[in-house]
CSV table of C-alpha atoms and ligand atoms in Angstrom, one decimal:
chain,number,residue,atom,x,y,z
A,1,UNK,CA,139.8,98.6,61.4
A,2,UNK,CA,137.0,98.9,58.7
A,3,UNK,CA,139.2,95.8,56.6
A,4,UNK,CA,139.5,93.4,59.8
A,5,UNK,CA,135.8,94.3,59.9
A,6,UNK,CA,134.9,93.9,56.3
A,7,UNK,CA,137.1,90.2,56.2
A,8,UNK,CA,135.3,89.2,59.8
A,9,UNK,CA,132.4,89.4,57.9
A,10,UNK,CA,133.8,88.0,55.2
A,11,UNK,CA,134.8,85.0,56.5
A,12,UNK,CA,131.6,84.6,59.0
A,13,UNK,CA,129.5,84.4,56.3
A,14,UNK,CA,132.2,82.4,53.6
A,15,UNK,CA,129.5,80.0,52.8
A,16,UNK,CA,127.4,82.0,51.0
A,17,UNK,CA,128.7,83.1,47.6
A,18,UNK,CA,127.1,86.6,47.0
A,19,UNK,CA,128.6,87.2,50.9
A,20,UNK,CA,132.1,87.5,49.6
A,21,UNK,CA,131.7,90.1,46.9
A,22,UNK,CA,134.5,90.2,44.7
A,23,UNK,CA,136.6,93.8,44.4
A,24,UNK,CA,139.3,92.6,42.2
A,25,UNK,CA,142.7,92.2,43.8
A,26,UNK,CA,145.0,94.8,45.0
A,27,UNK,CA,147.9,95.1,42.2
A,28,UNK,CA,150.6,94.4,44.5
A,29,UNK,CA,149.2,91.5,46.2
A,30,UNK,CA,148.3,90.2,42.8
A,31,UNK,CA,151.3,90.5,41.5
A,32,UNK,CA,153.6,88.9,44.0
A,33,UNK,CA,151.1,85.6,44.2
A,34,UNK,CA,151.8,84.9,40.5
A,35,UNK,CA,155.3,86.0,40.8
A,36,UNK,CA,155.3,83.0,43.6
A,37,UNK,CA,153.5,81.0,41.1
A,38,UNK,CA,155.9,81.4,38.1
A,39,UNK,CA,158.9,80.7,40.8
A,40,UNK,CA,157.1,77.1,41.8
A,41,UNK,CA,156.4,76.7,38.0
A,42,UNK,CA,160.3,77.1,37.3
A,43,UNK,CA,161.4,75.3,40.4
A,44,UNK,CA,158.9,72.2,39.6
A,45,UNK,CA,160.5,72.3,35.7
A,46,UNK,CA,164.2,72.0,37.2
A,47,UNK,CA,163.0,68.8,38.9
A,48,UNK,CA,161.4,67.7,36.0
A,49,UNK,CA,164.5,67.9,34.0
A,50,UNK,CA,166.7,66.8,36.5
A,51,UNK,CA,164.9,63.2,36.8
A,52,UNK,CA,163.9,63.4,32.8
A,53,UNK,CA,167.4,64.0,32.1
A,54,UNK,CA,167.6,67.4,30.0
A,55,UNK,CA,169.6,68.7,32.7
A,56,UNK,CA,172.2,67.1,35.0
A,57,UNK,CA,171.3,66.3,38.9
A,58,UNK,CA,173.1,68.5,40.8
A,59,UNK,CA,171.9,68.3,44.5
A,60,UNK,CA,172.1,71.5,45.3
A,61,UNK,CA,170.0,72.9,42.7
A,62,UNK,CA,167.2,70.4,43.1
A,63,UNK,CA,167.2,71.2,46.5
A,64,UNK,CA,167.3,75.1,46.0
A,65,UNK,CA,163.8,74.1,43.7
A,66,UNK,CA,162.6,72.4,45.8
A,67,UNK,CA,162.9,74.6,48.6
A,68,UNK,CA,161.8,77.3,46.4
A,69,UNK,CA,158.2,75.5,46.2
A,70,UNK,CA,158.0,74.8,49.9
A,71,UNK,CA,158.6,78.4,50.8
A,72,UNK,CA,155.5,79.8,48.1
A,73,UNK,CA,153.5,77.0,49.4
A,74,UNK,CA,151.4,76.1,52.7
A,75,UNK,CA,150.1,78.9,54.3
A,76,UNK,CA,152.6,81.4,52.4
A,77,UNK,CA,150.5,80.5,49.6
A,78,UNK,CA,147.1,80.7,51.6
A,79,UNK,CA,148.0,83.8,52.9
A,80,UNK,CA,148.6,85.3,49.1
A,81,UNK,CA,144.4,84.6,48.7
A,82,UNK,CA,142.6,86.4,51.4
A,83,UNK,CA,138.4,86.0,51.3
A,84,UNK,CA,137.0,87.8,48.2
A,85,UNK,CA,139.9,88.2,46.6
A,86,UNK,CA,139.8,87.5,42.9
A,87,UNK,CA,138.2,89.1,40.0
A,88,UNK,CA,139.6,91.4,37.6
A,89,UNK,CA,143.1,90.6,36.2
A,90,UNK,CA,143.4,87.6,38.9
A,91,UNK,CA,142.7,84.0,37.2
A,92,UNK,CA,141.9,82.4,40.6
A,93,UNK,CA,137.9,81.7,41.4
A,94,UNK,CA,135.5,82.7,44.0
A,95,UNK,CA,135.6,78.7,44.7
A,96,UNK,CA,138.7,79.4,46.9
A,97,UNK,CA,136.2,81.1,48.7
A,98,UNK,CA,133.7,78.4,49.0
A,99,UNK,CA,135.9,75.3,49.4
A,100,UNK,CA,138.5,77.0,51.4
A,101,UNK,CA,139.5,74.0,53.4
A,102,UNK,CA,140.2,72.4,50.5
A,103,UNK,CA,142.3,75.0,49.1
A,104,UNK,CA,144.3,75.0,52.4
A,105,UNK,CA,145.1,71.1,52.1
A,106,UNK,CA,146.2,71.3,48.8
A,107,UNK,CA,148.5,74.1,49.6
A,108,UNK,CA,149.6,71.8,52.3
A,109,UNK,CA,149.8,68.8,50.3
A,110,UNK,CA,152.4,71.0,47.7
A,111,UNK,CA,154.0,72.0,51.0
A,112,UNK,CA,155.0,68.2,52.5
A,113,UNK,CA,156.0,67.0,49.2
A,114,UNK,CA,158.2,69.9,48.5
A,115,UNK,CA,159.7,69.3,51.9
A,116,UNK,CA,160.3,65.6,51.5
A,117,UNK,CA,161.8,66.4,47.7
A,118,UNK,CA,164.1,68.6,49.5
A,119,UNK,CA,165.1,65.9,52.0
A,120,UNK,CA,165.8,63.4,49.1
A,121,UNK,CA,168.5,66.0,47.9
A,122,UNK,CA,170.3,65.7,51.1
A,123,UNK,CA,170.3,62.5,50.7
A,124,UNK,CA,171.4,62.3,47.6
A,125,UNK,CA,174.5,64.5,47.1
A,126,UNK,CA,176.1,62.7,44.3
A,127,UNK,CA,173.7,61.3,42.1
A,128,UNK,CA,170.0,60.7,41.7
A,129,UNK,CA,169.5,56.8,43.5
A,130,UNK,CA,167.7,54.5,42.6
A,131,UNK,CA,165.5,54.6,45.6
A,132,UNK,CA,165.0,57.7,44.5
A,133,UNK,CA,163.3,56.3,41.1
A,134,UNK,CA,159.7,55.1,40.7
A,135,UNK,CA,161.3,52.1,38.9
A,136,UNK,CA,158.3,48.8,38.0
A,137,UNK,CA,156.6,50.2,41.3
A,138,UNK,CA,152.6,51.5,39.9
A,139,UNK,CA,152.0,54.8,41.4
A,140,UNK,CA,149.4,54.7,44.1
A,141,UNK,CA,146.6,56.3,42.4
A,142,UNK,CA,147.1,59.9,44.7
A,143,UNK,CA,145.8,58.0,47.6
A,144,UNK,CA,148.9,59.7,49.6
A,145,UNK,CA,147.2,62.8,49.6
A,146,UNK,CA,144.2,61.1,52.1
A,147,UNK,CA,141.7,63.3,50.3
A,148,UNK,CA,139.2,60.7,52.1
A,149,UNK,CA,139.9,60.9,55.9
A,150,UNK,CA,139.6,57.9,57.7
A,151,UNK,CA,139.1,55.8,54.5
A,152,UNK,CA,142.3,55.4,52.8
A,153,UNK,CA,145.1,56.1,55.5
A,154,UNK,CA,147.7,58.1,53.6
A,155,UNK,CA,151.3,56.2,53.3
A,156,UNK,CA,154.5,58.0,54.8
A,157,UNK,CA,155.5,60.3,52.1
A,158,UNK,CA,159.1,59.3,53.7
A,159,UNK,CA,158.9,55.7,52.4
A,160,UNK,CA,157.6,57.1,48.7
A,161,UNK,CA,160.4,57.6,46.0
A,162,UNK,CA,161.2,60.7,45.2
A,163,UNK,CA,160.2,61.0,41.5
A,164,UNK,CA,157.1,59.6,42.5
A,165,UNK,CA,156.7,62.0,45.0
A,166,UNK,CA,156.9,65.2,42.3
A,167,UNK,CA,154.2,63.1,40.1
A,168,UNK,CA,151.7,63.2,43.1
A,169,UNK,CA,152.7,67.1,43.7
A,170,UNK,CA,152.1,68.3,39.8
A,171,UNK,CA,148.7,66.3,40.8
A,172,UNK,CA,147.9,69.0,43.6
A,173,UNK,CA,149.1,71.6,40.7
A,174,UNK,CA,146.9,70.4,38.1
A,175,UNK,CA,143.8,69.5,41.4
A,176,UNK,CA,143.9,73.2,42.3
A,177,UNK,CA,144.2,74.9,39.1
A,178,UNK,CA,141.1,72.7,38.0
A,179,UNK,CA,138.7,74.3,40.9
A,180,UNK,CA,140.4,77.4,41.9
A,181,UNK,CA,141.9,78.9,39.1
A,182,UNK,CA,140.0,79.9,35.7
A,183,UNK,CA,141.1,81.8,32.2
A,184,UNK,CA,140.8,85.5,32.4
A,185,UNK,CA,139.2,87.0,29.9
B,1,LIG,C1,146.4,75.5,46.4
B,1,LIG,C2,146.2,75.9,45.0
B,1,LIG,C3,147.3,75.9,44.0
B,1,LIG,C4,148.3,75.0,43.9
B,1,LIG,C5,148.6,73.8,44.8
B,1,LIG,C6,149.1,75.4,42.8
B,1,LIG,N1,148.6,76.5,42.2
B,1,LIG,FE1,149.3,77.5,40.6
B,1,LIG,N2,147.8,78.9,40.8
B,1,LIG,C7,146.8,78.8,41.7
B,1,LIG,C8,145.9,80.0,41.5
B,1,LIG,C9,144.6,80.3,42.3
B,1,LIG,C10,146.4,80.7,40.4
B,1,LIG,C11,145.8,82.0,39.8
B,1,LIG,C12,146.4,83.2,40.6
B,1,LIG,C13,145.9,84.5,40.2
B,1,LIG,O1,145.9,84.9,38.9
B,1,LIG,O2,145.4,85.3,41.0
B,1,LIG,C14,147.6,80.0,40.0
B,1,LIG,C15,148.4,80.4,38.9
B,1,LIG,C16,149.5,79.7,38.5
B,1,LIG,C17,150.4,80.1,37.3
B,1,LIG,C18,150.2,81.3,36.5
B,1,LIG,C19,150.9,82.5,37.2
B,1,LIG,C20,150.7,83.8,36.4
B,1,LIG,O3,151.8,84.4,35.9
B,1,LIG,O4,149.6,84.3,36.3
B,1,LIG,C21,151.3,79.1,37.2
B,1,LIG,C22,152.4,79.1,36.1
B,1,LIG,C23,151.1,78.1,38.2
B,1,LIG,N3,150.0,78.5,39.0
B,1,LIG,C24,151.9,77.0,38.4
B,1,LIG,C25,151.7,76.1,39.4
B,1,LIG,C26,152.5,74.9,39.6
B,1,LIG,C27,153.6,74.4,38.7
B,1,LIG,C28,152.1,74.2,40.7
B,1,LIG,C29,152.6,73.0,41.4
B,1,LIG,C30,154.0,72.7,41.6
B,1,LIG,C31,151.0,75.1,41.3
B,1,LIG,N4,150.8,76.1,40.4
B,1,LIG,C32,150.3,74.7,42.4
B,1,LIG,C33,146.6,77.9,42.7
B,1,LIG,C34,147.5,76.8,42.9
């Protein structure tokens, strides 16, 4: 009762940053979000060989990492950063905090282009396609992501290739790690 309280309160008064007050993060909870974030850092380095060449395509696997990023990602991953919690051993900031809607949408973002990777797998049993390459075609500049509602409508990740489609997710890696996520000391 006294935690649903204590995160009620919490997340009534999110905007203000001495509201929140940082306890450090339980051990256990701490330690299964950067277990999830080691198993999306390995998943996202099989894809990254598997178009790069250093390792074979085999559907199967690229779809397994794939998978393996959708499942640690969207609210699986929101739900590993509950209000207040970071501090002590955790590298993430009290920003999640702050800009939490923008934390969710990333975690989203990682979530829809993990799914549609996965899809291009099934897709692509044999071989990686070519439709699968970027090829000539200049990347978009991350306006898929639609980080400007109602400017810049975001294409159909569907219609994307593939490998362009794991350069706009290590985007949302490297976009989250540069406001949520710090050295710890
Ligand atoms: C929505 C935000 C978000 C996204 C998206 C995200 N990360 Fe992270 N990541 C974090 C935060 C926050 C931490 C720090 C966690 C902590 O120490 O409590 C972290 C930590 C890590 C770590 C260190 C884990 C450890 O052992 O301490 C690795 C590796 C990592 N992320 C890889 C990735 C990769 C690769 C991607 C993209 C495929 C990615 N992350 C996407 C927020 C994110």
């Amino acid at each position: 009762m006294i935690r649903q309280a204590a995160l009620a309160a919490g997340l009534l008064l999110a905007g203000s940053s001495a509201a929140v007050a940082s306890h450090g993060v339980d051990y256990p909870l701490l330690a299964e979000r950067q277990a999830s974030m080691k198993a999306i850092a390995e998943a996202a380095r099989t894809i990254d060989w598997m178009f790069s060449g250093r390792l074979d395509y085999d559907s199967r696997a690229f779809k397994r990492a794939a998978e393996t990023i959708r499942q640690h990602s969207g609210e699986a991953l929101v739900s590993q950063f509950p209000p207040g919690c970071f501090g002590g051993h955790s590298a993430a900031t009290a920003e999640i905090d702050r800009s939490r809607e923008e934390f969710v949408a990333l975690s989203n973002h990682l979530e829809t282009f993990a799914a549609e990777l996965s899809r291009a797998a099934d897709e692509a049993p044999d071989q990686l396609t070519e439709d699968m390459r970027m090829g000539d075609r200049a990347p978009m500049g991350g306006s898929l992501l639609g980080r400007r509602p109602g400017r810049d409508a975001a294409p159909d990740p569907s219609t994307i290739p593939a490998e362009h489609i794991f350069h706009l997710m290590l985007e949302d890696c490297a976009s989250c790690h540069a406001k949520f996520r710090q050295r710890v000391q």
